[in-house]
Coordinates of C-alpha atoms in Angstrom, one line a residue:
Chain A
M1 CA 99.4 127.1 101.9
K2 CA 95.5 126.6 102.8
F3 CA 94.1 127.2 105.9
K4 CA 92.5 124.2 107.9
D5 CA 89.6 124.5 110.4
Y6 CA 90.5 121.7 112.8
Y7 CA 87.6 122.2 114.9
E8 CA 85.1 122.1 111.9
I9 CA 87.0 118.9 110.7
L10 CA 86.3 117.1 114.1
G11 CA 82.8 118.6 114.4
V12 CA 83.2 120.4 117.4
G13 CA 83.1 123.7 119.0
R14 CA 85.8 126.0 119.6
T15 CA 85.4 125.8 123.5
A16 CA 85.4 121.6 123.2
T17 CA 86.8 120.0 126.1
A18 CA 89.7 117.7 125.7
D19 CA 87.5 114.9 126.1
E20 CA 84.7 116.0 123.7
I21 CA 87.9 116.6 121.3
K22 CA 88.8 112.9 122.1
K23 CA 85.4 111.3 121.5
A24 CA 84.8 113.3 118.4
Y25 CA 88.2 112.1 117.0
R26 CA 87.5 108.2 118.1
K27 CA 84.1 108.3 116.3
L28 CA 85.7 109.6 113.1
A29 CA 88.6 107.4 113.4
H30 CA 86.4 104.4 113.4
Q31 CA 84.3 105.7 110.2
Y32 CA 87.9 106.8 108.3
H33 CA 90.9 105.0 109.1
P34 CA 92.5 103.1 106.3
D35 CA 93.2 99.9 108.4
V36 CA 89.5 99.8 109.6
S37 CA 87.4 101.6 106.9
K38 CA 86.3 100.6 103.6
D39 CA 85.5 103.7 102.4
P40 CA 88.1 104.4 99.3
A41 CA 88.1 107.8 100.4
G42 CA 88.8 107.0 104.1
E43 CA 92.8 107.5 104.1
E44 CA 92.6 111.0 102.6
K45 CA 89.8 112.0 105.1
F46 CA 91.9 110.3 107.9
K47 CA 95.1 112.0 107.3
E48 CA 93.0 115.6 108.1
I49 CA 91.3 114.1 111.0
G50 CA 94.5 112.8 112.6
E51 CA 96.3 116.3 111.7
A52 CA 93.2 118.1 113.5
Y53 CA 93.4 115.7 116.4
A54 CA 97.4 115.7 117.0
T55 CA 96.8 119.8 116.9
L56 CA 93.9 120.1 119.4
K57 CA 94.7 117.4 122.1
D58 CA 97.9 119.1 122.5
T59 CA 97.4 122.0 124.8
E60 CA 100.5 124.2 123.6
K61 CA 99.9 123.3 119.9
R62 CA 96.1 124.0 120.2
A63 CA 97.2 127.6 121.9
A64 CA 99.2 128.2 118.7
Y65 CA 96.8 127.0 116.4
D66 CA 93.9 129.5 118.0
E67 CA 96.4 132.2 118.1
L68 CA 95.9 132.2 114.3
G69 CA 92.3 133.0 114.5
R70 CA 89.3 131.7 112.3
H71 CA 89.6 131.6 108.7
P72 CA 87.6 129.7 106.2
S73 CA 88.6 126.5 105.6
G74 CA 90.7 126.1 102.0
Q75 CA 91.5 129.7 102.3
E76 CA 95.1 130.8 101.2
F77 CA 97.1 131.6 104.4
K78 CA 100.2 133.1 106.2
P79 CA 100.4 132.9 109.8
P80 CA 100.9 136.5 111.3
P81 CA 104.5 138.1 112.0
N82 CA 105.3 137.3 115.4
W83 CA 103.0 134.2 115.8
A84 CA 103.9 131.6 118.4
G85 CA 105.9 129.5 115.6
H86 CA 107.3 131.9 114.0
Q87 CA 111.2 133.1 114.1
G88 CA 111.2 136.5 115.1
G89 CA 111.8 139.2 112.8
Q90 CA 112.4 136.9 109.9
E91 CA 110.3 136.6 106.6
Y92 CA 109.4 133.1 105.2
S93 CA 107.9 132.0 102.2
F94 CA 105.3 129.6 103.0
E95 CA 104.7 128.3 99.5
D96 CA 106.2 124.7 100.2
V97 CA 104.9 124.5 104.1
D98 CA 102.0 122.2 104.6
F99 CA 99.7 123.9 107.0
A100 CA 100.1 120.8 109.7
D101 CA 104.0 121.4 109.4
L102 CA 103.0 124.6 111.3
F103 CA 102.6 123.0 114.5
A104 CA 105.2 119.9 114.1
S105 CA 107.8 121.3 116.3
F106 CA 105.1 122.1 119.2
S107 CA 104.7 119.5 121.7
K108 CA 103.1 119.6 125.5
G109 CA 105.7 120.2 128.2
R110 CA 108.6 121.1 125.8
Q111 CA 109.9 124.8 125.5
H112 CA 109.8 126.0 121.6
S113 CA 112.8 127.8 121.8
Q114 CA 114.8 128.3 119.1
Q115 CA 117.9 126.9 120.4
Q116 CA 116.1 124.1 122.0
R117 CA 114.7 123.2 118.5
H118 CA 117.6 123.1 117.0
N119 CA 119.5 121.0 119.0
M120 CA 116.6 118.0 119.2
P121 CA 117.2 115.0 116.9
I122 CA 114.4 114.5 114.6
P123 CA 113.7 111.2 113.1
G124 CA 112.4 111.2 109.5
Q125 CA 109.2 109.7 108.8
D126 CA 108.5 106.7 107.0
Y127 CA 106.7 106.4 103.8
E128 CA 104.6 104.2 101.6
L129 CA 104.5 104.1 98.1
A130 CA 102.3 102.0 95.5
T131 CA 103.8 101.4 92.2
Q132 CA 102.7 98.8 89.3
V133 CA 104.3 96.8 86.9
S134 CA 103.5 94.5 84.0
L135 CA 103.6 90.9 84.3
E136 CA 106.6 90.7 81.7
D137 CA 108.4 93.3 83.4
A138 CA 108.0 91.7 86.9
Y139 CA 109.1 88.2 84.9
Q140 CA 112.4 89.7 83.7
G141 CA 112.9 92.2 86.8
I142 CA 112.8 95.9 86.0
T143 CA 114.2 99.0 87.3
V144 CA 111.6 101.6 88.3
D145 CA 111.5 105.3 88.7
L146 CA 110.0 106.3 92.2
S147 CA 109.1 110.0 92.6
F148 CA 107.5 111.7 95.9
T149 CA 107.5 114.8 98.0
V150 CA 108.8 114.2 101.6
P151 CA 109.0 116.9 104.2
E152 CA 113.0 118.0 105.3
Y153 CA 114.1 120.7 107.7
D154 CA 116.4 123.2 106.2
D155 CA 119.1 125.2 108.4
Q156 CA 116.6 127.3 109.9
G157 CA 114.7 124.3 111.4
Q158 CA 111.8 125.0 109.0
L159 CA 109.7 122.2 107.2
R160 CA 110.0 122.4 103.6
R161 CA 108.7 119.9 101.0
V162 CA 111.3 118.2 98.8
P163 CA 111.0 116.1 95.9
H164 CA 113.1 113.0 95.6
T165 CA 113.5 110.5 92.5
F166 CA 115.2 107.4 93.3
K167 CA 115.5 104.2 90.9
A168 CA 114.9 101.0 92.4
R169 CA 115.6 97.7 90.7
I170 CA 112.8 95.2 91.5
P171 CA 114.4 91.8 91.0
K172 CA 112.9 88.7 89.4
G173 CA 110.8 86.6 92.0
V174 CA 108.3 89.5 93.1
T175 CA 104.5 88.2 94.1
N176 CA 101.5 90.4 93.4
G177 CA 101.3 92.6 96.2
Q178 CA 105.0 92.0 97.3
K179 CA 105.8 94.9 100.0
M180 CA 109.6 95.8 99.9
L181 CA 111.7 98.1 102.4
L182 CA 114.1 100.7 101.3
R183 CA 116.2 102.0 104.3
G184 CA 116.9 105.4 105.0
K185 CA 115.3 106.6 102.1
G186 CA 112.3 108.1 104.0
G187 CA 112.1 111.5 105.3
K188 CA 115.2 113.1 106.3
G189 CA 115.9 113.4 110.0
F190 CA 117.5 116.0 111.3
H191 CA 120.0 117.1 113.9
G192 CA 121.4 113.4 114.1
G193 CA 118.0 111.8 114.1
P194 CA 117.6 108.9 111.7
D195 CA 116.3 108.8 108.4
G196 CA 113.1 107.5 107.8
N197 CA 112.4 104.2 105.5
L198 CA 110.5 103.9 102.2
Y199 CA 108.2 101.1 101.8
L200 CA 107.1 99.9 98.5
N201 CA 103.8 98.2 97.8
I202 CA 104.3 96.4 94.4
S203 CA 101.5 95.5 92.3
F204 CA 101.0 93.8 88.9
I205 CA 98.9 95.3 86.3
P206 CA 96.1 93.0 85.0
H207 CA 96.9 90.9 82.1
K208 CA 94.8 90.5 79.1
L209 CA 95.6 86.6 78.9
F210 CA 97.4 85.4 82.5
R211 CA 95.8 85.4 85.8
V212 CA 98.4 85.1 88.9
V213 CA 98.1 83.3 91.8
E214 CA 101.7 83.6 94.2
H215 CA 104.1 82.1 91.4
D216 CA 101.9 80.4 89.5
L217 CA 100.0 81.7 86.4
F218 CA 96.3 80.6 84.9
I219 CA 95.3 81.1 81.2
D220 CA 91.9 80.1 79.6
L221 CA 92.5 77.7 76.8
P222 CA 89.5 77.5 74.9
L223 CA 89.0 74.2 72.6
T224 CA 86.8 73.0 70.0
P225 CA 84.3 70.2 71.0
W226 CA 86.1 67.7 68.4
E227 CA 89.7 69.0 69.8
A228 CA 88.3 68.1 73.7
A229 CA 87.1 64.7 72.6
L230 CA 89.7 63.4 70.2
G231 CA 92.7 65.2 71.8
A232 CA 95.1 67.8 70.2
T233 CA 98.3 69.7 70.2
V234 CA 97.8 73.4 70.6
K235 CA 100.0 76.2 71.1
V236 CA 99.7 78.4 74.2
P237 CA 101.4 81.7 74.7
T238 CA 103.9 81.9 77.9
L239 CA 106.0 84.7 79.0
A240 CA 109.0 83.0 77.8
G241 CA 107.4 82.1 74.4
E242 CA 105.0 79.8 72.9
V243 CA 105.1 76.4 73.5
N244 CA 102.8 73.2 72.3
L245 CA 100.5 71.5 74.8
K246 CA 99.0 68.1 74.2
V247 CA 95.6 67.9 74.8
P248 CA 94.5 64.4 76.0
A249 CA 91.5 62.8 74.6
G250 CA 88.5 63.0 76.5
T251 CA 89.1 66.7 78.3
S252 CA 86.2 68.4 79.7
S253 CA 85.7 71.9 80.4
G254 CA 87.6 73.4 83.4
Q255 CA 90.4 71.2 83.7
K256 CA 93.8 72.4 84.6
L257 CA 96.7 71.4 82.1
R258 CA 99.8 71.9 83.7
I259 CA 102.5 73.5 81.9
S260 CA 105.6 73.1 84.2
K261 CA 108.1 75.7 85.3
R262 CA 106.3 78.2 82.7
G263 CA 105.0 80.4 85.7
M264 CA 106.7 83.5 87.7
P265 CA 110.3 83.3 88.6
K266 CA 110.9 82.5 92.5
H267 CA 113.4 84.4 94.3
N268 CA 115.3 80.8 94.5
Q269 CA 115.6 80.6 90.7
E270 CA 112.8 78.2 90.3
H271 CA 109.8 78.7 88.7
G272 CA 105.9 78.4 89.1
D273 CA 104.0 76.6 86.5
L274 CA 101.4 77.7 84.1
Y275 CA 98.3 76.1 84.2
A276 CA 95.8 76.2 81.0
V277 CA 92.2 75.8 82.3
T278 CA 90.2 74.2 79.5
Q279 CA 86.8 76.0 78.0
I280 CA 85.3 73.9 75.3
V281 CA 83.5 76.4 73.1
V282 CA 80.6 75.7 70.4
P283 CA 80.6 77.4 67.3
T284 CA 77.3 79.6 66.9
D285 CA 77.8 79.8 63.0
L286 CA 77.3 76.6 61.8
T287 CA 77.7 75.4 58.2
D288 CA 75.3 73.1 56.5
K289 CA 78.3 70.6 56.3
D290 CA 79.1 71.0 60.1
R291 CA 75.1 70.7 61.1
E292 CA 75.0 67.9 59.3
L293 CA 77.8 66.1 60.7
L294 CA 76.5 67.0 64.1
Q295 CA 73.1 65.8 63.7
A296 CA 74.6 62.2 62.7
L297 CA 76.9 62.5 65.7
A298 CA 73.6 63.1 68.0
G299 CA 71.8 60.4 66.3
S300 CA 74.4 57.8 66.9
S301 CA 76.2 58.5 69.9
T302 CA 75.1 57.0 73.2
F303 CA 77.1 59.4 75.5
N304 CA 74.7 61.0 78.1
P305 CA 76.0 63.8 80.3
R306 CA 73.0 64.1 82.4
A307 CA 72.7 60.4 83.1
H308 CA 73.0 61.2 86.9
F309 CA 69.8 63.3 86.9
Chain B
M1 CA 116.4 116.2 92.9
Q2 CA 118.5 113.4 94.1
I3 CA 118.6 110.4 91.8
D4 CA 120.1 107.2 93.3
Q5 CA 120.4 103.3 92.5
T6 CA 118.8 101.5 95.7
E7 CA 118.6 98.0 96.7
L8 CA 115.4 97.0 97.9
I9 CA 114.7 94.5 101.0
W10 CA 112.3 91.9 100.8
L11 CA 109.5 91.8 103.2
D12 CA 108.4 87.9 103.0
E13 CA 108.4 84.7 104.7
H14 CA 112.2 83.9 103.1
H15 CA 113.9 86.7 104.6
E16 CA 114.7 87.7 108.4
V17 CA 115.2 90.4 110.7
S18 CA 116.7 90.5 113.9
L19 CA 114.6 91.9 117.0
D20 CA 116.5 95.3 117.0
E21 CA 115.5 95.8 113.3
L22 CA 112.0 94.9 114.3
I23 CA 112.0 97.7 117.0
E24 CA 113.6 100.3 114.6
L25 CA 111.0 99.4 111.6
S26 CA 107.9 98.8 113.6
G27 CA 107.9 101.7 116.0
L28 CA 107.0 99.6 118.8
S29 CA 109.1 99.0 122.0
Q30 CA 111.3 96.4 122.9
E31 CA 109.0 95.8 125.9
E32 CA 106.0 95.8 123.9
L33 CA 107.7 93.2 121.3
H34 CA 108.4 90.7 124.0
H35 CA 105.0 91.1 125.2
L36 CA 103.8 89.9 121.6
V37 CA 106.4 86.9 121.7
E38 CA 105.6 85.9 125.5
I39 CA 101.5 85.7 124.9
G40 CA 102.5 83.5 121.3
A41 CA 100.9 86.4 118.9
L42 CA 104.5 86.8 117.4
T43 CA 106.5 83.9 116.8
P44 CA 110.2 84.2 116.1
N45 CA 112.4 81.8 113.4
E46 CA 114.5 80.6 116.3
S47 CA 113.2 78.8 119.6
I48 CA 113.6 80.7 122.8
E49 CA 116.0 78.3 125.2
G50 CA 115.9 78.8 128.8
H51 CA 114.2 81.6 130.7
G52 CA 113.4 85.0 129.2
I53 CA 114.1 86.4 125.5
T54 CA 117.2 87.0 124.0
K55 CA 118.1 89.6 121.7
D56 CA 119.4 87.0 119.0
L57 CA 115.8 86.6 118.3
R58 CA 115.1 86.4 114.4
F59 CA 111.7 87.2 112.8
S60 CA 110.5 86.8 109.2
S61 CA 110.7 90.0 107.7
Q62 CA 106.9 89.4 106.6
C63 CA 105.9 90.2 110.0
I64 CA 106.9 94.2 109.3
V65 CA 103.8 94.5 107.5
S66 CA 101.5 93.4 110.1
I67 CA 103.4 94.9 113.1
R68 CA 103.8 98.4 111.4
T69 CA 100.0 98.0 111.1
L70 CA 99.8 97.3 114.7
S71 CA 102.0 100.1 115.5
R72 CA 99.8 102.6 113.3
L73 CA 96.7 101.2 114.9
K74 CA 98.5 101.6 118.4
H75 CA 99.0 104.9 117.9
D76 CA 96.2 106.1 116.0
F77 CA 93.5 104.4 118.3
E78 CA 95.7 105.0 121.5
L79 CA 95.5 101.3 122.4
E80 CA 96.9 100.0 125.7
Q81 CA 99.4 97.1 125.5
N82 CA 96.9 94.2 126.5
A83 CA 95.0 94.8 123.4
L84 CA 97.9 94.1 121.2
G85 CA 98.6 90.7 121.1
L86 CA 94.9 90.3 120.0
M87 CA 94.7 92.7 117.4
L88 CA 98.1 91.4 115.9
V89 CA 96.5 87.8 116.0
F90 CA 93.2 89.2 113.9
L91 CA 95.7 91.2 111.7
E92 CA 97.5 87.9 110.7
R93 CA 94.3 86.1 110.2
I94 CA 93.0 88.9 108.1
R95 CA 96.2 88.8 106.2
N96 CA 95.9 84.8 105.6
L97 CA 92.3 85.0 104.5
E98 CA 93.0 87.7 102.0
L99 CA 96.0 85.6 100.4
Q100 CA 93.6 82.6 99.9
L101 CA 90.8 84.7 98.8
S102 CA 93.0 86.0 95.9
V103 CA 93.3 82.5 94.8
F104 CA 89.5 82.5 93.7
N105 CA 89.7 85.8 92.4
P106 CA 93.3 86.1 90.9
T107 CA 94.3 89.7 89.0
K108 CA 92.9 89.6 85.0
Q109 CA 91.8 92.2 83.1

């Protein structure tokens, strides 16, 4: 494991008072907390800040941390033998242990005897995972593989990071940003403590054709000027195959033509709608014949779209 | 490694959780959740009859998202109970605004 200088992370001296540590934490929390800050790196930074504060604000944990001595941040590190948190005489591999886990069993007012730690129920942690699915997969429903590593207590009461893999069925009807819960699939509890939960945040991979709003889909529908003016039947792709759409005569740009029940499925077996948003597109490469016809139309038509100017 | 086929529970307006489940999932205490219901920051699906708040209350499972954020903020910023109601109102307002905003900026490649 790598050493972390918690005093450096909080920007305080090693002799900082509890008050100074609290003030430093609050300032950094406002700056980096993921629920408050827009900094994209905030979540990672706050994790370190939170760890540092959780250790230094607790007198027992702070004492155990200070006992480790000063080391450069990021340096490979192992607690010395007979360190406060070490079970006497036994050798442990710290490869799978996160630095913060060293102090997990300390708490103010609680004795850190081996026996007491062994008998205490420890609830498992909740975890959040994000997964992305394609629109096509969300439309059909899909089974996804979820892999993550969680800390679990071994028989000696030491924390180890253990990988887990789950297959989870994402049913039809999810929306972009849907959140779901897997009960008891988070970190393992210990000594009768309940297992944590796993929260899954589902988002859609951006689609090259469709935009999603709740259960409705939107697709841009390019039309020629003559299709828009005269009306036409055009083929429109949907997630369940192509459909023929009748474009009424006199259609302008920006109109939404509704294709009923061709959106995303809802959880109650119904479907949202697909809206084709018209865009009149003008050819940039005119043949002589095209130009002649358009000039004739320009000369004979009395249509004035700027009459209101 | 453990490979497991697992059912998912939806967190949306179509599904419900009980007060006990909300206590277990949110990390807030029964007292804190009662406080939020009493001041109207958290609205149960069923109306409260008579005096007091019963354990039969059910809530939209969608509220778990905001309540967990509230619990996290309470822990990380060491908030007092009185601040929780106001915080929850603003969290819900932000969530609704973000949903409305997504209408004008939907996902597209």
